[in-house]
Amino acid sequence: DGVFALSPENLEPVHGQTMLLKRLVNDLRDLALAESGQIALDMAPVDLGRLVPRVIARFAPQAQAQGVALEMAQPGDVPSIHGDAQRLEQVLNNLLSNSLRHTPAGGRVTLGLAASGDRVRIMVQDTGEGIPADDLPHIFERFYRSDRARQRGDGHTGLGLAIARELVRAHGGDISAASLHDQGTTLTIDLPASPAAPASL
């Protein structure tokens, strides 16, 4: 309308808001499909021992730039699972992004794998600020943000953990959180192990 000059500086915030809206629409679609049991899953044997290091490698530059140590806890023998590798990566991307966002420089984020009976456990543990006890039961609800994270302009839709929960449930698994104020948070995913055949990505 001629109010602002057509320049990169004035277009940048418009572009940023447009991309955020696009992400919000995509996240809402994924969440609605997952909650209704209609999300398409490309199920196959998945070797988490290969998938997890790939996710860590993707976040390594971000962690290094923030001064946060990002590590994988060395697992023993972990059985494969039957799942959708891309959707599981989406879950881990959401969890790691969250942990890194709330872990200060000098902190640590650890991604671990373990076998637990006929289940496989994935743990994302950080040494961040932790989640207040009153907020902890609500963190997997859509759009829920505790007081420490009420920044609507941070590029996040507030749907990441809700989507993660529904995708884990779609795989027959469970996700939970434990946290201590100023000591950190641990997010735990339990998935049914598959005794099947050779895993692949």
mmCIF file of C-alpha atoms in Angstrom:
data_model
loop_
_atom_site.group_PDB
_atom_site.id
_atom_site.type_symbol
_atom_site.label_atom_id
_atom_site.label_comp_id
_atom_site.label_asym_id
_atom_site.label_seq_id
_atom_site.Cartn_x
_atom_site.Cartn_y
_atom_site.Cartn_z
ATOM 1 C CA ASP A 1 0.000 0.000 0.000
ATOM 2 C CA GLY A 2 3.009 2.280 -0.203
ATOM 3 C CA VAL A 3 3.365 2.487 3.579
ATOM 4 C CA PHE A 4 6.740 0.735 3.566
ATOM 5 C CA ALA A 5 9.394 0.633 0.889
ATOM 6 C CA LEU A 6 9.753 -2.661 -0.976
ATOM 7 C CA SER A 7 13.126 -3.670 0.472
ATOM 8 C CA PRO A 8 14.728 -6.852 1.842
ATOM 9 C CA GLU A 9 14.590 -5.386 5.352
ATOM 10 C CA ASN A 10 10.822 -4.843 5.171
ATOM 11 C CA LEU A 11 10.109 -8.113 3.366
ATOM 12 C CA GLU A 12 12.083 -10.291 5.792
ATOM 13 C CA PRO A 13 9.566 -10.211 8.686
ATOM 14 C CA VAL A 14 6.702 -10.829 6.259
ATOM 15 C CA HIS A 15 8.532 -13.836 4.839
ATOM 16 C CA GLY A 16 9.255 -15.124 8.347
ATOM 17 C CA GLN A 17 5.604 -14.897 9.368
ATOM 18 C CA THR A 18 4.517 -16.586 6.144
ATOM 19 C CA MET A 19 6.880 -19.505 6.772
ATOM 20 C CA LEU A 20 5.643 -19.797 10.366
ATOM 21 C CA LEU A 21 2.024 -19.916 9.178
ATOM 22 C CA LYS A 22 2.942 -22.582 6.627
ATOM 23 C CA ARG A 23 4.600 -24.663 9.345
ATOM 24 C CA LEU A 24 1.600 -24.170 11.626
ATOM 25 C CA VAL A 25 -0.802 -25.399 8.936
ATOM 26 C CA ASN A 26 1.381 -28.447 8.232
ATOM 27 C CA ASP A 27 1.715 -29.239 11.941
ATOM 28 C CA LEU A 28 -2.042 -28.929 12.492
ATOM 29 C CA ARG A 29 -2.678 -31.261 9.565
ATOM 30 C CA ASP A 30 -0.225 -33.855 10.889
ATOM 31 C CA LEU A 31 -1.700 -33.623 14.378
ATOM 32 C CA ALA A 32 -5.304 -33.944 13.154
ATOM 33 C CA LEU A 33 -4.439 -36.990 11.034
ATOM 34 C CA ALA A 34 -2.484 -38.619 13.855
ATOM 35 C CA GLU A 35 -5.221 -38.016 16.436
ATOM 36 C CA SER A 36 -7.852 -39.518 14.131
ATOM 37 C CA GLY A 37 -5.676 -42.540 13.315
ATOM 38 C CA GLN A 38 -5.541 -41.582 9.646
ATOM 39 C CA ILE A 39 -1.899 -40.582 9.293
ATOM 40 C CA ALA A 40 -0.105 -42.671 6.682
ATOM 41 C CA LEU A 41 2.791 -44.701 8.102
ATOM 42 C CA ASP A 42 5.305 -46.488 5.890
ATOM 43 C CA MET A 43 5.971 -49.384 8.256
ATOM 44 C CA ALA A 44 9.143 -51.456 7.945
ATOM 45 C CA PRO A 45 11.862 -52.829 10.229
ATOM 46 C CA VAL A 46 13.880 -49.895 11.614
ATOM 47 C CA ASP A 47 17.338 -50.076 13.175
ATOM 48 C CA LEU A 48 17.371 -47.303 15.770
ATOM 49 C CA GLY A 49 21.089 -47.859 16.260
ATOM 50 C CA ARG A 50 21.538 -46.360 12.795
ATOM 51 C CA LEU A 51 18.716 -43.828 12.878
ATOM 52 C CA VAL A 52 19.656 -42.123 16.152
ATOM 53 C CA PRO A 53 23.266 -41.226 15.183
ATOM 54 C CA ARG A 54 21.932 -39.727 11.956
ATOM 55 C CA VAL A 55 19.612 -37.450 13.914
ATOM 56 C CA ILE A 56 22.440 -36.456 16.265
ATOM 57 C CA ALA A 57 24.667 -35.589 13.305
ATOM 58 C CA ARG A 58 21.955 -33.294 11.938
ATOM 59 C CA PHE A 59 21.802 -31.297 15.186
ATOM 60 C CA ALA A 60 25.538 -31.308 15.917
ATOM 61 C CA PRO A 61 26.270 -27.934 14.225
ATOM 62 C CA GLN A 62 23.438 -26.226 16.136
ATOM 63 C CA ALA A 63 24.619 -27.708 19.431
ATOM 64 C CA GLN A 64 28.196 -26.649 18.772
ATOM 65 C CA ALA A 65 27.106 -23.105 17.918
ATOM 66 C CA GLN A 66 25.173 -22.944 21.220
ATOM 67 C CA GLY A 67 28.067 -24.349 23.239
ATOM 68 C CA VAL A 68 26.040 -27.423 24.206
ATOM 69 C CA ALA A 69 27.522 -30.933 24.237
ATOM 70 C CA LEU A 70 25.372 -33.325 22.197
ATOM 71 C CA GLU A 71 26.099 -37.003 22.785
ATOM 72 C CA MET A 72 24.733 -40.478 22.231
ATOM 73 C CA ALA A 73 24.757 -42.863 25.162
ATOM 74 C CA GLN A 74 26.348 -46.047 23.904
ATOM 75 C CA PRO A 75 23.710 -48.803 23.825
ATOM 76 C CA GLY A 76 24.140 -52.524 24.063
ATOM 77 C CA ASP A 77 22.281 -54.729 21.630
ATOM 78 C CA VAL A 78 18.995 -53.022 20.805
ATOM 79 C CA PRO A 79 16.434 -54.952 18.761
ATOM 80 C CA SER A 80 14.866 -53.401 15.714
ATOM 81 C CA ILE A 81 11.348 -52.040 15.780
ATOM 82 C CA HIS A 82 8.565 -52.041 13.219
ATOM 83 C CA GLY A 83 7.884 -48.430 12.317
ATOM 84 C CA ASP A 84 8.054 -45.509 9.935
ATOM 85 C CA ALA A 85 11.650 -44.266 9.971
ATOM 86 C CA GLN A 86 10.799 -40.790 8.687
ATOM 87 C CA ARG A 87 8.047 -40.250 11.270
ATOM 88 C CA LEU A 88 10.318 -41.495 14.043
ATOM 89 C CA GLU A 89 12.972 -39.047 12.881
ATOM 90 C CA GLN A 90 10.318 -36.326 13.033
ATOM 91 C CA VAL A 91 9.645 -37.251 16.670
ATOM 92 C CA LEU A 92 13.336 -37.164 17.589
ATOM 93 C CA ASN A 93 13.809 -33.894 15.698
ATOM 94 C CA ASN A 94 11.047 -32.325 17.803
ATOM 95 C CA LEU A 95 12.485 -33.621 21.071
ATOM 96 C CA LEU A 96 16.067 -32.623 20.320
ATOM 97 C CA SER A 97 15.026 -29.193 19.072
ATOM 98 C CA ASN A 98 13.130 -28.653 22.322
ATOM 99 C CA SER A 99 16.010 -29.826 24.506
ATOM 100 C CA LEU A 100 18.559 -27.650 22.727
ATOM 101 C CA ARG A 101 16.275 -24.630 22.935
ATOM 102 C CA HIS A 102 16.124 -24.913 26.730
ATOM 103 C CA THR A 103 19.712 -25.936 27.481
ATOM 104 C CA PRO A 104 22.179 -23.096 28.119
ATOM 105 C CA ALA A 105 25.772 -22.929 26.941
ATOM 106 C CA GLY A 106 27.942 -25.361 28.860
ATOM 107 C CA GLY A 107 25.061 -27.812 29.191
ATOM 108 C CA ARG A 108 24.597 -31.277 27.775
ATOM 109 C CA VAL A 109 21.968 -33.137 25.743
ATOM 110 C CA THR A 110 22.183 -36.925 25.608
ATOM 111 C CA LEU A 111 20.231 -39.247 23.350
ATOM 112 C CA GLY A 112 20.180 -42.819 24.625
ATOM 113 C CA LEU A 113 18.883 -46.204 23.515
ATOM 114 C CA ALA A 114 18.175 -49.250 25.645
ATOM 115 C CA ALA A 115 16.348 -52.552 25.461
ATOM 116 C CA SER A 116 13.766 -53.094 28.187
ATOM 117 C CA GLY A 117 12.123 -56.498 27.985
ATOM 118 C CA ASP A 118 10.078 -56.597 24.802
ATOM 119 C CA ARG A 119 10.348 -52.808 24.435
ATOM 120 C CA VAL A 120 12.938 -50.418 23.090
ATOM 121 C CA ARG A 121 13.496 -47.218 25.034
ATOM 122 C CA ILE A 122 14.709 -43.915 23.597
ATOM 123 C CA MET A 123 15.712 -41.208 26.078
ATOM 124 C CA VAL A 124 16.438 -37.540 25.391
ATOM 125 C CA GLN A 125 18.016 -36.032 28.495
ATOM 126 C CA ASP A 126 19.177 -32.444 28.948
ATOM 127 C CA THR A 127 20.723 -30.337 31.676
ATOM 128 C CA GLY A 128 18.515 -27.338 30.935
ATOM 129 C CA GLU A 129 16.297 -25.238 33.136
ATOM 130 C CA GLY A 130 13.751 -27.981 33.681
ATOM 131 C CA ILE A 131 9.970 -27.786 33.539
ATOM 132 C CA PRO A 132 7.911 -26.477 36.488
ATOM 133 C CA ALA A 133 5.966 -29.241 38.228
ATOM 134 C CA ASP A 134 2.621 -27.553 37.488
ATOM 135 C CA ASP A 135 3.406 -27.487 33.764
ATOM 136 C CA LEU A 136 4.800 -31.002 33.410
ATOM 137 C CA PRO A 137 1.443 -32.829 33.019
ATOM 138 C CA HIS A 138 0.452 -30.484 30.180
ATOM 139 C CA ILE A 139 3.520 -30.319 27.937
ATOM 140 C CA PHE A 140 2.113 -32.774 25.375
ATOM 141 C CA GLU A 141 -1.044 -30.725 24.893
ATOM 142 C CA ARG A 142 -1.380 -28.718 21.695
ATOM 143 C CA PHE A 143 -0.260 -25.060 21.943
ATOM 144 C CA TYR A 144 0.682 -25.459 25.611
ATOM 145 C CA ARG A 145 3.609 -23.306 26.664
ATOM 146 C CA SER A 146 4.888 -22.879 30.194
ATOM 147 C CA ASP A 147 5.808 -19.386 31.358
ATOM 148 C CA ARG A 148 9.427 -19.976 30.449
ATOM 149 C CA ALA A 149 8.564 -20.395 26.780
ATOM 150 C CA ARG A 150 5.789 -17.953 25.930
ATOM 151 C CA GLN A 151 7.587 -16.437 22.997
ATOM 152 C CA ARG A 152 5.281 -16.586 20.011
ATOM 153 C CA GLY A 153 7.849 -15.129 17.656
ATOM 154 C CA ASP A 154 10.426 -17.871 18.189
ATOM 155 C CA GLY A 155 9.504 -19.798 15.029
ATOM 156 C CA HIS A 156 7.842 -22.654 16.897
ATOM 157 C CA THR A 157 4.181 -23.548 16.649
ATOM 158 C CA GLY A 158 3.667 -25.084 20.090
ATOM 159 C CA LEU A 159 2.604 -28.370 18.462
ATOM 160 C CA GLY A 160 5.877 -30.307 18.375
ATOM 161 C CA LEU A 161 5.380 -32.346 21.539
ATOM 162 C CA ALA A 162 1.691 -32.969 20.791
ATOM 163 C CA ILE A 163 2.642 -34.340 17.369
ATOM 164 C CA ALA A 164 5.450 -36.409 18.896
ATOM 165 C CA ARG A 165 3.010 -38.015 21.354
ATOM 166 C CA GLU A 166 0.497 -38.918 18.646
ATOM 167 C CA LEU A 167 3.165 -40.354 16.337
ATOM 168 C CA VAL A 168 4.580 -42.458 19.173
ATOM 169 C CA ARG A 169 1.075 -43.712 19.970
ATOM 170 C CA ALA A 170 0.552 -44.548 16.297
ATOM 171 C CA HIS A 171 3.572 -46.863 16.646
ATOM 172 C CA GLY A 172 2.022 -48.601 19.657
ATOM 173 C CA GLY A 173 4.324 -46.780 22.056
ATOM 174 C CA ASP A 174 4.254 -44.347 24.953
ATOM 175 C CA ILE A 175 6.070 -41.095 25.692
ATOM 176 C CA SER A 176 6.594 -39.510 29.096
ATOM 177 C CA ALA A 177 8.551 -36.707 30.719
ATOM 178 C CA ALA A 178 10.356 -36.229 34.021
ATOM 179 C CA SER A 179 11.966 -32.980 35.087
ATOM 180 C CA LEU A 180 13.616 -31.205 37.996
ATOM 181 C CA HIS A 181 13.782 -27.428 38.178
ATOM 182 C CA ASP A 182 17.230 -26.119 37.197
ATOM 183 C CA GLN A 183 18.505 -29.689 36.726
ATOM 184 C CA GLY A 184 17.051 -30.750 33.403
ATOM 185 C CA THR A 185 14.427 -32.832 31.669
ATOM 186 C CA THR A 186 14.258 -36.423 30.445
ATOM 187 C CA LEU A 187 11.818 -37.429 27.707
ATOM 188 C CA THR A 188 11.339 -41.182 27.383
ATOM 189 C CA ILE A 189 9.826 -43.077 24.458
ATOM 190 C CA ASP A 190 8.939 -46.763 24.831
ATOM 191 C CA LEU A 191 8.266 -48.673 21.617
ATOM 192 C CA PRO A 192 7.465 -52.348 21.037
ATOM 193 C CA ALA A 193 10.499 -54.276 19.836
ATOM 194 C CA SER A 194 10.289 -56.326 16.696
ATOM 195 C CA PRO A 195 11.941 -59.762 16.668
ATOM 196 C CA ALA A 196 11.896 -59.548 12.911
ATOM 197 C CA ALA A 197 14.351 -59.754 10.298
ATOM 198 C CA PRO A 198 17.098 -57.455 9.293
ATOM 199 C CA ALA A 199 16.324 -53.834 10.011
ATOM 200 C CA SER A 200 16.745 -51.110 7.466
ATOM 201 C CA LEU A 201 16.184 -47.406 7.000
#
